[in-house]
């Protein structure tokens, strides 16, 4: 036996057997797949065994019960650690066959944990650092929910993070924010093995993590990651802290593989048959591949079944709540929208059609949110230090603080990537609909988390203002050009660019209704005239594109536009029709929803028998799907400049006159 193994435990033999079951399944599955990462699961098996057997509150028979502890494997490349635990503790859809089919097409055991593939996978991880950041959102959601339903919400968020997670820049945003809010029910177990893919971590990093985390307001403990008693004691201390806690677990990567443990060679490659045979000897594990002796499996299954008493006790506590609180809690967790919200939206649209305000769509968004937040108590708003610019704050939203989690507005600070990841965590936790704002150009900073929102099918709403050269004097560093095209290229993400206050409310309504799709609202800084002056109960934006203004003469030209350029298209329509050229205007607030319409509607809207020109203050990429190869585009395929917005539109030729010229050229 390896002399570096667990040094003490109430029952060291039992602990060793349970931990070695994780190691064996992990090295066997990686070997069978001929790819994967055996090192981390083998190194963190002792830590995971203590966590699951001694602390984690979960019930495999009811994997989604709301008051379970959350376990996040931020170091997602070590996915076999999680899959082994799910199988061993008795999650029904994590079978031994799934383990044997690790990394194969159609298996629940993907190379990195994928949310929705199997019960017990709380989030998709793999892009390092994002799991840690999403866990901050989960821990925040727990505190927010506990402030509203204190009798039925009391759980922890546990994270296993690696050296790579702590190297990624988002880790700093995450630990700073968690420390600031004193999210004391967040406990991070750091796989402190000093090995990265390239070799020892000292090739690239040398900071003192203890001082780093303590400076951010965390508690810190260091333990031997192969000493069950030390691990257990540290987790006990962490649970009693009034701060978030990092537990540095000094481990040996690939623990048990005598020739490869402690080296980068065991990080991301199968051990090989010969080394696995030696590891079996080293660990005292004489069993064939994928075989877990009944006695050991029974110990693990007992760990899984003991959670039933927690879930039953919680259900009893929920039943004891007053009927109205029960209903509110269930509605929040289900993510349903209140019945009166639609009526409130219709009344708002009717009023706006009459008043015809010329708001910037960022202001239109705020006005829409006043209605939404008044009727939907589960929205949690915020901004990355741009509240006064994004206009994401409404009168109903009081700030969230370390001393008061009853509020509904989060000041995220200058942490765009972190904000997006935190919102993913809140959405995954359930109970809230998060939205957060920054400038459209900074979707570049948030994009990796937006991508995970889309991949995990989470309802997260991104309020992205100052969406074009129309922001003016701040110049090209702040003027998005390629961003709309970039975001539209992302699968399962709805990109909305509304043209006025009516379209903005309709886009908000669609974003709230899209329970399995994130939404990006692209909003103007500059004021825009109302283009939808006739009230309709129908949500016209729901079709993605629609004829906003029909031709008064036989249609020869179709103009497509979004957002702030719809007004220019309407002006161009008048000029063309004054010249005897029948012209129609199509507003295109959401490409993605238009793509879902039937062929007949698409043809009727696009009118391929007409000359087609599109206008948008962004790059041309993708617009040929509307205009065809022979059509035209008025926009900007270069970076912007610093000047007042009106001058920039003229300078770059994004004008009604340019639309008219482009149309006449093709007639």
XYZ file of C-alpha atoms in Angstrom:
667
model
C 0.000 0.000 0.000
C 1.119 3.560 -0.708
C 2.508 4.997 2.533
C 1.215 8.436 1.534
C -2.381 7.212 1.857
C -4.990 8.397 4.379
C -3.267 8.517 7.751
C -6.262 8.420 10.069
C -10.000 8.135 9.967
C -12.738 6.709 12.164
C -12.602 3.688 9.861
C -9.535 3.994 7.620
C -10.086 0.709 5.808
C -13.623 1.631 4.865
C -12.528 5.077 3.742
C -9.680 3.650 1.646
C -11.962 1.145 -0.055
C -14.523 3.819 -0.883
C -11.917 6.245 -2.219
C -10.189 3.521 -4.226
C -13.503 2.670 -5.889
C -13.434 6.195 -7.347
C -9.824 5.772 -8.443
C -10.477 2.412 -10.074
C -13.548 3.540 -12.011
C -11.748 6.679 -13.143
C -8.615 4.996 -14.449
C -10.618 2.179 -16.053
C -13.033 4.520 -17.840
C -10.267 6.754 -19.155
C -8.353 3.713 -20.356
C -11.422 2.292 -22.122
C -12.053 5.610 -23.844
C -8.352 6.007 -24.628
C -8.716 9.646 -23.628
C -9.477 11.693 -20.554
C -7.982 12.950 -17.320
C -7.356 10.301 -14.659
C -4.990 12.343 -12.493
C -7.408 14.665 -10.737
C -10.062 12.036 -9.842
C -7.359 9.778 -8.407
C -5.811 12.641 -6.471
C -9.063 14.055 -5.069
C -10.769 10.735 -4.312
C -10.095 11.053 -0.572
C -11.481 14.588 -0.417
C -14.580 13.638 -2.404
C -15.182 10.583 -0.238
C -15.151 12.649 2.945
C -17.346 15.337 1.430
C -20.006 12.985 0.094
C -20.044 10.548 2.992
C -19.828 13.070 5.853
C -21.302 16.371 4.711
C -23.071 16.655 1.374
C -26.863 16.848 1.692
C -28.361 15.117 -1.336
C -30.871 12.453 -2.298
C -30.235 10.472 -5.503
C -33.901 9.443 -5.548
C -34.923 13.122 -5.636
C -31.970 14.736 -7.389
C -33.632 18.108 -7.927
C -35.148 18.774 -4.504
C -34.565 22.475 -3.942
C -32.772 22.431 -0.582
C -30.023 19.988 -1.561
C -26.421 21.064 -1.239
C -24.864 21.960 -4.576
C -21.651 20.246 -5.654
C -19.725 21.872 -8.494
C -16.742 20.217 -10.152
C -15.075 23.368 -11.437
C -12.083 21.334 -12.600
C -14.411 19.689 -15.089
C -11.702 17.806 -16.945
C -11.731 15.439 -13.955
C -15.294 14.489 -14.849
C -14.817 10.827 -13.920
C -14.664 11.920 -10.281
C -18.240 13.178 -10.549
C -19.512 10.295 -12.676
C -17.997 7.779 -10.263
C -19.685 9.478 -7.319
C -23.044 9.581 -9.071
C -22.856 5.887 -9.921
C -21.589 4.814 -6.520
C -24.203 6.774 -4.567
C -27.059 5.398 -6.645
C -28.252 7.971 -9.168
C -30.461 5.819 -11.395
C -29.422 7.275 -14.725
C -25.687 6.931 -14.014
C -25.269 3.231 -14.677
C -22.123 1.170 -14.965
C -22.726 1.020 -18.712
C -22.604 4.818 -18.819
C -19.261 4.702 -17.010
C -17.981 2.128 -19.509
C -19.072 4.417 -22.363
C -17.190 7.417 -21.009
C -16.631 10.047 -23.710
C -18.598 8.095 -26.326
C -21.319 9.492 -28.577
C -24.676 9.629 -26.865
C -23.377 8.733 -23.398
C -24.321 10.781 -20.356
C -20.642 10.658 -19.414
C -19.311 13.359 -21.710
C -15.671 14.387 -21.568
C -16.638 17.296 -19.339
C -19.760 17.409 -17.144
C -22.732 18.633 -19.174
C -25.759 20.045 -17.376
C -28.889 18.137 -18.342
C -27.097 14.974 -19.428
C -27.537 13.199 -16.094
C -29.073 13.869 -12.697
C -26.647 15.263 -10.161
C -24.676 17.332 -12.661
C -25.404 20.802 -11.345
C -23.638 22.708 -14.109
C -21.559 22.371 -17.236
C -17.889 22.812 -16.429
C -14.627 22.494 -18.281
C -13.776 26.093 -19.183
C -11.649 26.550 -16.089
C -12.711 29.048 -13.465
C -16.304 29.267 -14.649
C -17.476 26.503 -12.325
C -16.036 28.426 -9.391
C -17.743 31.612 -10.579
C -21.093 29.906 -11.160
C -20.882 28.446 -7.666
C -20.725 32.015 -6.356
C -24.027 32.648 -8.146
C -25.488 29.510 -6.582
C -24.357 30.561 -3.124
C -25.788 34.032 -3.702
C -29.097 32.529 -4.835
C -29.217 30.437 -1.649
C -28.815 33.556 0.502
C -31.421 35.469 -1.550
C -33.879 32.601 -1.331
C -33.255 32.066 2.390
C -34.100 35.728 3.007
C -37.519 35.078 1.465
C -38.205 31.517 2.630
C -36.029 31.012 5.712
C -37.910 27.917 6.906
C -37.194 25.851 3.789
C -33.847 27.137 2.499
C -30.590 26.225 4.217
C -27.932 24.562 2.089
C -24.270 24.804 1.152
C -22.410 25.089 -2.135
C -19.262 22.979 -2.365
C -16.700 23.295 -5.139
C -13.697 21.291 -6.228
C -11.344 23.635 -8.050
C -7.910 23.008 -9.497
C -4.777 25.061 -9.985
C -6.026 26.060 -13.434
C -9.304 27.394 -12.014
C -7.344 29.664 -9.690
C -5.072 30.855 -12.516
C -7.957 31.987 -14.699
C -8.755 35.671 -14.331
C -12.425 35.023 -13.611
C -11.401 33.372 -10.344
C -10.359 36.768 -9.018
C -13.704 38.300 -9.947
C -15.425 35.380 -8.232
C -13.480 35.328 -4.982
C -13.553 39.117 -4.656
C -17.323 39.222 -5.094
C -17.990 36.241 -2.788
C -15.792 37.716 -0.071
C -17.460 41.103 -0.392
C -20.911 39.579 0.141
C -19.626 37.199 2.849
C -21.127 34.142 1.182
C -20.200 31.920 4.086
C -22.054 28.874 2.790
C -19.613 28.618 -0.105
C -16.788 26.131 0.529
C -14.094 25.585 -2.094
C -11.856 22.524 -1.956
C -8.688 23.308 -3.895
C -6.888 20.380 -5.488
C -3.475 21.726 -4.559
C -1.330 19.299 -6.557
C 1.099 21.808 -8.123
C 0.784 20.180 -11.553
C -0.550 21.617 -14.806
C -0.549 20.233 -18.343
C 2.793 21.848 -19.153
C 4.425 20.602 -15.963
C 4.852 21.970 -12.458
C 2.703 25.019 -11.768
C 5.796 26.996 -10.762
C 6.471 27.346 -14.475
C 3.758 29.987 -14.531
C 2.542 30.980 -11.059
C 4.039 31.708 -7.665
C 1.468 33.692 -5.688
C 0.503 32.902 -2.130
C -3.077 31.658 -2.397
C -3.652 31.890 1.351
C -2.904 35.609 1.366
C -4.821 36.115 -1.863
C -8.020 34.589 -0.522
C -7.702 36.137 2.918
C -7.255 39.548 1.297
C -10.555 38.968 -0.486
C -12.330 38.211 2.781
C -12.150 34.419 2.847
C -11.152 31.926 5.516
C -8.332 29.581 4.581
C -7.325 26.106 5.772
C -4.562 23.841 4.510
C -4.791 20.057 4.852
C -3.187 16.881 3.633
C -5.625 15.926 0.894
C -5.044 12.248 1.611
C -5.764 12.536 5.337
C -9.468 11.940 5.905
C -9.438 13.263 9.462
C -7.820 16.572 8.466
C -10.240 17.001 5.560
C -13.238 16.354 7.792
C -12.054 18.795 10.453
C -11.437 21.544 7.889
C -14.898 21.187 6.370
C -16.438 21.355 9.858
C -14.576 24.609 10.499
C -15.611 26.002 7.130
C -19.282 25.305 7.868
C -19.008 27.305 11.081
C -17.357 30.332 9.454
C -19.021 33.666 8.722
C -16.958 33.918 5.528
C -16.542 31.820 2.389
C -13.743 29.292 2.843
C -10.950 27.881 0.715
C -9.529 24.550 1.856
C -6.170 23.851 0.238
C -6.000 20.074 -0.128
C -2.398 19.077 -0.807
C -2.740 16.068 -3.063
C -0.706 13.872 -5.341
C -2.098 13.915 -8.850
C -2.689 10.381 -10.091
C -2.429 9.033 -6.546
C -1.696 5.301 -6.631
C -0.052 5.112 -10.063
C 3.524 4.402 -8.932
C 5.428 5.614 -11.997
C 3.224 8.518 -13.052
C 1.715 10.007 -9.891
C 2.854 13.525 -9.144
C 3.707 14.251 -12.788
C 2.040 16.079 -15.645
C 2.009 12.785 -17.522
C -0.994 11.626 -15.517
C -2.973 14.831 -16.021
C -4.632 14.280 -19.372
C -3.717 10.864 -20.725
C -4.720 7.272 -19.983
C -2.363 5.486 -17.604
C -1.882 2.503 -19.897
C -2.563 -1.139 -19.069
C 0.797 -1.747 -17.425
C 0.584 1.262 -15.110
C -3.033 0.437 -14.212
C -1.956 -3.069 -13.187
C 0.741 -1.574 -10.981
C -1.740 0.924 -9.532
C -4.089 -1.889 -8.602
C -1.265 -3.492 -6.639
C -0.258 -0.201 -5.065
C -3.814 0.537 -3.941
C -4.603 -2.985 -2.847
C -7.394 -3.217 -5.405
C -7.304 -6.729 -6.934
C -10.613 -6.469 -8.776
C -11.131 -6.545 -12.584
C -11.893 -3.369 -14.553
C -15.237 -1.748 -13.688
C -15.934 -4.231 -10.896
C -16.878 -2.760 -7.523
C -17.245 -5.448 -4.827
C -20.724 -5.621 -3.337
C -19.555 -4.734 0.167
C -17.876 -1.525 -1.032
C -20.729 -0.575 -3.350
C -23.176 -1.113 -0.475
C -21.213 1.348 1.657
C -21.511 3.942 -1.085
C -25.198 3.217 -1.673
C -25.810 3.713 2.050
C -24.276 7.180 1.672
C -26.798 7.869 -1.079
C -29.883 6.542 0.698
C -29.281 8.420 3.944
C -30.170 11.647 2.146
C -33.800 10.560 1.971
C -34.427 11.661 5.558
C -33.240 15.164 4.677
C -35.481 15.450 1.624
C -38.492 14.080 3.518
C -37.892 16.497 6.406
C -37.697 19.336 3.909
C -40.954 18.314 2.242
C -42.617 18.326 5.647
C -41.255 21.803 6.328
C -42.585 22.998 2.979
C -46.009 21.510 3.721
C -46.024 23.368 7.042
C -45.721 26.759 5.356
C -48.842 28.879 4.892
C -50.526 28.140 1.573
C -49.563 31.453 0.001
C -45.869 30.981 0.872
C -45.938 27.439 -0.491
C -47.419 28.706 -3.739
C -44.876 31.520 -3.995
C -41.973 29.141 -3.376
C -43.155 26.585 -5.914
C -43.805 29.265 -8.523
C -40.342 30.717 -7.997
C -38.588 27.359 -8.315
C -40.625 26.373 -11.379
C -39.753 29.656 -13.076
C -43.364 30.295 -14.072
C -44.610 33.780 -14.894
C -47.561 35.307 -13.000
C -50.916 35.262 -14.762
C -51.383 39.024 -14.499
C -48.100 39.898 -16.193
C -49.472 39.583 -19.725
C -52.371 41.909 -18.968
C -49.989 44.456 -17.460
C -47.812 44.305 -20.576
C -50.810 44.808 -22.866
C -51.958 47.820 -20.879
C -48.435 49.250 -20.994
C -48.239 48.814 -24.779
C -51.608 50.508 -25.213
C -50.478 53.494 -23.168
C -47.137 53.796 -24.964
C -48.846 53.693 -28.368
C -50.920 56.674 -27.301
C -48.140 58.663 -25.667
C -45.531 57.924 -28.377
C -42.384 58.672 -26.333
C -39.085 59.047 -28.176
C -36.951 57.195 -25.642
C -33.642 55.543 -26.246
C -34.296 51.813 -26.106
C -32.172 51.601 -22.952
C -34.741 53.949 -21.377
C -37.542 51.905 -22.947
C -36.004 48.852 -21.276
C -36.079 50.545 -17.886
C -39.703 51.557 -18.359
C -40.586 48.006 -19.365
C -38.759 46.698 -16.303
C -40.813 48.918 -14.027
C -43.868 46.966 -15.152
C -42.143 43.586 -15.158
C -40.462 43.947 -11.773
C -43.704 45.113 -10.228
C -45.487 41.913 -11.263
C -42.611 39.408 -11.249
C -40.941 39.140 -7.823
C -38.343 36.615 -8.969
C -36.328 38.975 -11.165
C -32.888 39.827 -9.796
C -31.362 42.785 -11.597
C -27.895 44.239 -11.719
C -25.162 45.944 -13.670
C -21.402 45.777 -14.002
C -20.855 49.280 -12.581
C -23.011 50.935 -15.241
C -26.366 51.190 -13.489
C -26.929 54.799 -14.527
C -26.073 53.987 -18.141
C -27.723 50.587 -18.533
C -30.835 51.776 -16.652
C -31.349 48.351 -15.091
C -32.496 49.691 -11.715
C -36.199 50.259 -11.005
C -37.974 51.554 -7.879
C -38.860 48.029 -6.698
C -35.223 46.934 -6.557
C -33.347 47.506 -3.317
C -29.626 46.675 -3.224
C -28.314 43.304 -2.097
C -25.591 43.511 0.545
C -23.693 41.254 2.919
C -26.022 42.458 5.671
C -29.281 42.261 3.744
C -30.161 39.708 1.055
C -33.805 40.721 0.842
C -33.039 43.119 -2.018
C -33.337 42.423 -5.718
C -30.547 44.509 -7.239
C -26.898 43.457 -7.375
C -24.036 45.878 -7.832
C -21.609 43.557 -9.605
C -18.775 46.028 -9.934
C -16.509 46.053 -12.983
C -16.785 42.291 -13.430
C -18.552 41.634 -16.747
C -17.393 38.020 -17.096
C -18.045 37.366 -13.429
C -21.496 38.936 -13.577
C -22.527 36.688 -16.454
C -21.191 33.576 -14.698
C -22.841 34.541 -11.401
C -26.148 34.914 -13.241
C -25.679 31.450 -14.744
C -25.248 30.108 -11.221
C -28.395 31.854 -10.023
C -30.396 30.520 -12.966
C -29.102 26.984 -12.399
C -29.949 27.195 -8.711
C -33.569 27.995 -9.604
C -35.856 30.454 -7.904
C -34.807 33.597 -9.760
C -34.676 35.130 -13.236
C -31.418 37.082 -13.376
C -30.729 39.993 -15.683
C -27.627 42.158 -15.811
C -26.298 45.008 -17.856
C -23.160 46.398 -19.392
C -22.200 48.028 -22.704
C -22.735 45.921 -25.812
C -19.045 46.064 -26.647
C -18.246 44.297 -23.379
C -20.081 41.186 -24.429
C -16.518 40.375 -25.486
C -15.609 40.181 -21.799
C -18.747 38.209 -20.905
C -18.952 35.972 -23.959
C -17.589 32.705 -22.478
C -20.316 32.797 -19.833
C -22.986 33.820 -22.357
C -21.941 30.766 -24.354
C -22.464 28.547 -21.315
C -25.896 30.136 -20.775
C -26.779 28.994 -24.290
C -25.146 25.572 -23.961
C -26.895 24.867 -20.658
C -30.223 26.305 -21.896
C -30.549 28.831 -19.084
C -32.892 31.817 -18.957
C -30.373 34.572 -18.339
C -31.075 38.015 -19.761
C -28.225 40.273 -20.866
C -29.094 43.972 -21.076
C -26.502 45.359 -23.482
C -26.772 49.096 -24.039
C -24.808 51.618 -26.132
C -25.127 49.173 -28.987
C -23.537 50.979 -31.937
C -21.577 53.990 -33.138
C -24.642 55.807 -31.831
C -22.968 55.984 -28.423
C -20.819 58.706 -29.958
C -17.858 60.381 -28.325
C -16.489 57.408 -26.352
C -15.067 56.237 -29.640
C -14.196 52.939 -31.319
C -13.046 51.174 -28.144
C -16.628 51.394 -26.919
C -18.498 51.164 -30.222
C -19.602 47.625 -31.089
C -19.361 46.765 -34.755
C -18.943 42.993 -35.130
C -20.723 42.075 -31.920
C -24.224 41.511 -33.258
C -22.921 39.147 -35.928
C -20.764 37.359 -33.392
C -23.631 36.827 -30.964
C -26.036 35.804 -33.725
C -23.580 33.055 -34.663
C -23.999 31.472 -31.219
C -26.441 28.539 -31.091
C -29.461 28.806 -28.775
C -29.124 32.495 -27.995
C -31.788 35.043 -28.920
C -30.336 38.398 -29.922
C -32.966 41.148 -29.778
C -32.465 44.622 -31.256
C -35.727 46.522 -30.737
C -36.607 49.693 -32.597
C -38.725 51.549 -30.052
C -40.495 51.308 -26.700
C -43.144 48.882 -27.971
C -40.665 46.483 -29.514
C -38.501 46.729 -26.399
C -41.342 45.569 -24.168
C -42.207 42.787 -26.600
C -38.590 41.623 -26.627
C -38.524 41.649 -22.827
C -41.692 39.568 -22.796
C -40.120 37.041 -25.172
C -36.938 36.891 -23.108
C -38.949 36.080 -19.991
C -40.940 33.413 -21.802
C -37.821 31.687 -23.178
C -37.168 29.342 -20.251
C -34.423 27.389 -22.030
C -32.696 30.157 -23.989
C -30.644 33.172 -22.904
C -31.453 36.534 -24.428
C -29.273 39.492 -25.370
C -31.077 42.824 -25.572
C -29.151 45.224 -27.801
C -30.224 48.729 -26.808
C -29.493 52.243 -28.016
C -28.024 55.160 -26.166
C -29.645 57.708 -28.491
C -33.336 58.620 -28.490
C -35.575 56.946 -31.078
C -39.023 57.924 -32.316
C -41.840 55.452 -31.785
C -42.360 53.413 -34.966
C -45.231 51.236 -33.687
C -47.985 53.793 -33.179
C -50.963 51.489 -33.660
C -51.671 49.258 -30.675
C -51.892 45.528 -31.238
C -52.338 42.824 -28.648
C -50.135 40.497 -30.677
C -46.435 40.347 -29.932
C -45.174 41.054 -33.438
C -41.548 40.599 -32.397
C -42.335 36.949 -31.622
C -42.007 36.185 -35.336
C -38.519 37.653 -35.439
C -39.249 39.861 -38.459
C -42.459 41.424 -39.669
C -43.710 43.987 -42.159
C -43.750 47.205 -40.202
C -44.843 49.482 -43.040
C -46.445 48.230 -46.253
C -45.838 49.769 -49.644
C -48.454 52.261 -50.849
C -47.589 51.403 -54.445
C -46.793 48.012 -55.951
C -43.778 46.851 -53.939
C -40.495 46.997 -55.813
C -38.171 47.425 -52.814
C -37.987 45.853 -49.370
C -35.926 47.549 -46.681
C -34.807 45.487 -43.674
C -33.694 47.222 -40.479
C -33.157 46.715 -36.777
C -33.074 48.965 -33.746
C -32.056 52.550 -34.263
C -31.944 52.129 -38.039
C -35.632 51.285 -38.435
C -36.391 55.004 -38.337
C -33.922 55.575 -41.178
C -35.617 52.861 -43.222
C -38.997 54.538 -42.751
C -37.537 57.851 -43.911
C -36.010 56.141 -46.962
C -39.373 54.507 -47.714
C -41.036 57.913 -47.933
C -38.325 59.226 -50.262
C -38.571 56.216 -52.566
C -42.356 56.287 -52.706
C -42.277 60.017 -53.422
C -40.213 59.026 -56.451
C -42.857 56.483 -57.469
C -41.026 53.402 -56.174
C -43.219 51.152 -54.054
C -41.270 50.318 -50.901
C -42.007 48.264 -47.798
C -40.142 48.222 -44.473
C -39.508 45.071 -42.476
C -38.375 45.323 -38.878
C -36.086 42.451 -37.858
C -35.815 42.474 -34.059
C -34.653 38.846 -33.747
C -33.020 36.741 -36.461
C -33.214 33.587 -34.391
C -36.997 33.715 -33.976
C -37.445 34.498 -37.661
C -35.479 31.368 -38.578
C -38.085 29.311 -36.687
C -40.988 30.535 -38.843
C -42.429 28.437 -41.649
C -41.245 28.803 -45.218
C -44.407 30.567 -46.382
C -44.127 33.287 -43.751
C -40.441 33.774 -44.469
C -41.104 34.185 -48.197
C -44.002 36.563 -47.567
C -41.835 38.694 -45.263
C -38.633 38.699 -47.306
C -40.349 39.097 -50.715
C -37.538 37.716 -52.897
C -39.274 39.273 -55.951
C -38.271 42.750 -54.714
C -34.966 44.587 -54.524
C -33.765 44.002 -50.979
C -31.571 46.309 -48.921
C -30.681 46.022 -45.253
C -29.461 48.720 -42.890
C -27.870 48.220 -39.488
C -25.161 50.092 -37.593
C -23.016 46.988 -37.478
C -21.088 44.748 -39.852
C -22.676 43.169 -42.914
C -21.958 39.544 -42.034
C -25.077 37.398 -42.277
C -27.442 39.908 -43.820
C -27.359 38.100 -47.174
C -29.919 35.665 -45.749
C -32.396 38.547 -46.051
C -31.040 40.488 -48.995
C -29.761 37.674 -51.201
C -26.460 37.882 -53.010
C -27.711 40.652 -55.282
C -29.072 42.776 -52.460
C -27.456 45.683 -50.684
C -26.328 46.542 -47.185
C -25.843 49.903 -45.501
C -23.770 49.616 -42.347
C -20.216 49.649 -41.061
C -17.505 47.083 -41.727
C -14.767 49.117 -40.085
C -14.148 50.397 -36.579
C -15.901 53.588 -35.545
C -14.553 56.960 -34.442
C -14.949 59.498 -31.672
C -17.530 62.157 -32.496
C -21.164 63.041 -31.776
C -23.486 60.258 -32.897
C -25.209 62.224 -35.661
C -21.907 63.126 -37.260
C -20.759 59.511 -37.145
C -23.847 58.241 -38.960
C -23.231 60.781 -41.723
C -19.482 60.112 -41.807
C -19.939 56.358 -42.201
C -22.819 56.691 -44.648
C -25.498 55.076 -42.515
C -28.281 57.329 -43.752
C -31.669 57.256 -45.404
C -30.063 58.767 -48.494
C -27.621 55.867 -48.695
C -30.544 53.426 -48.538
C -32.349 55.244 -51.336
C -29.234 55.219 -53.504
C -28.593 51.526 -52.851
C -32.167 50.659 -53.816
C -32.225 52.765 -56.978
C -28.891 51.301 -58.071
C -30.436 47.827 -58.136
C -33.779 48.619 -59.767
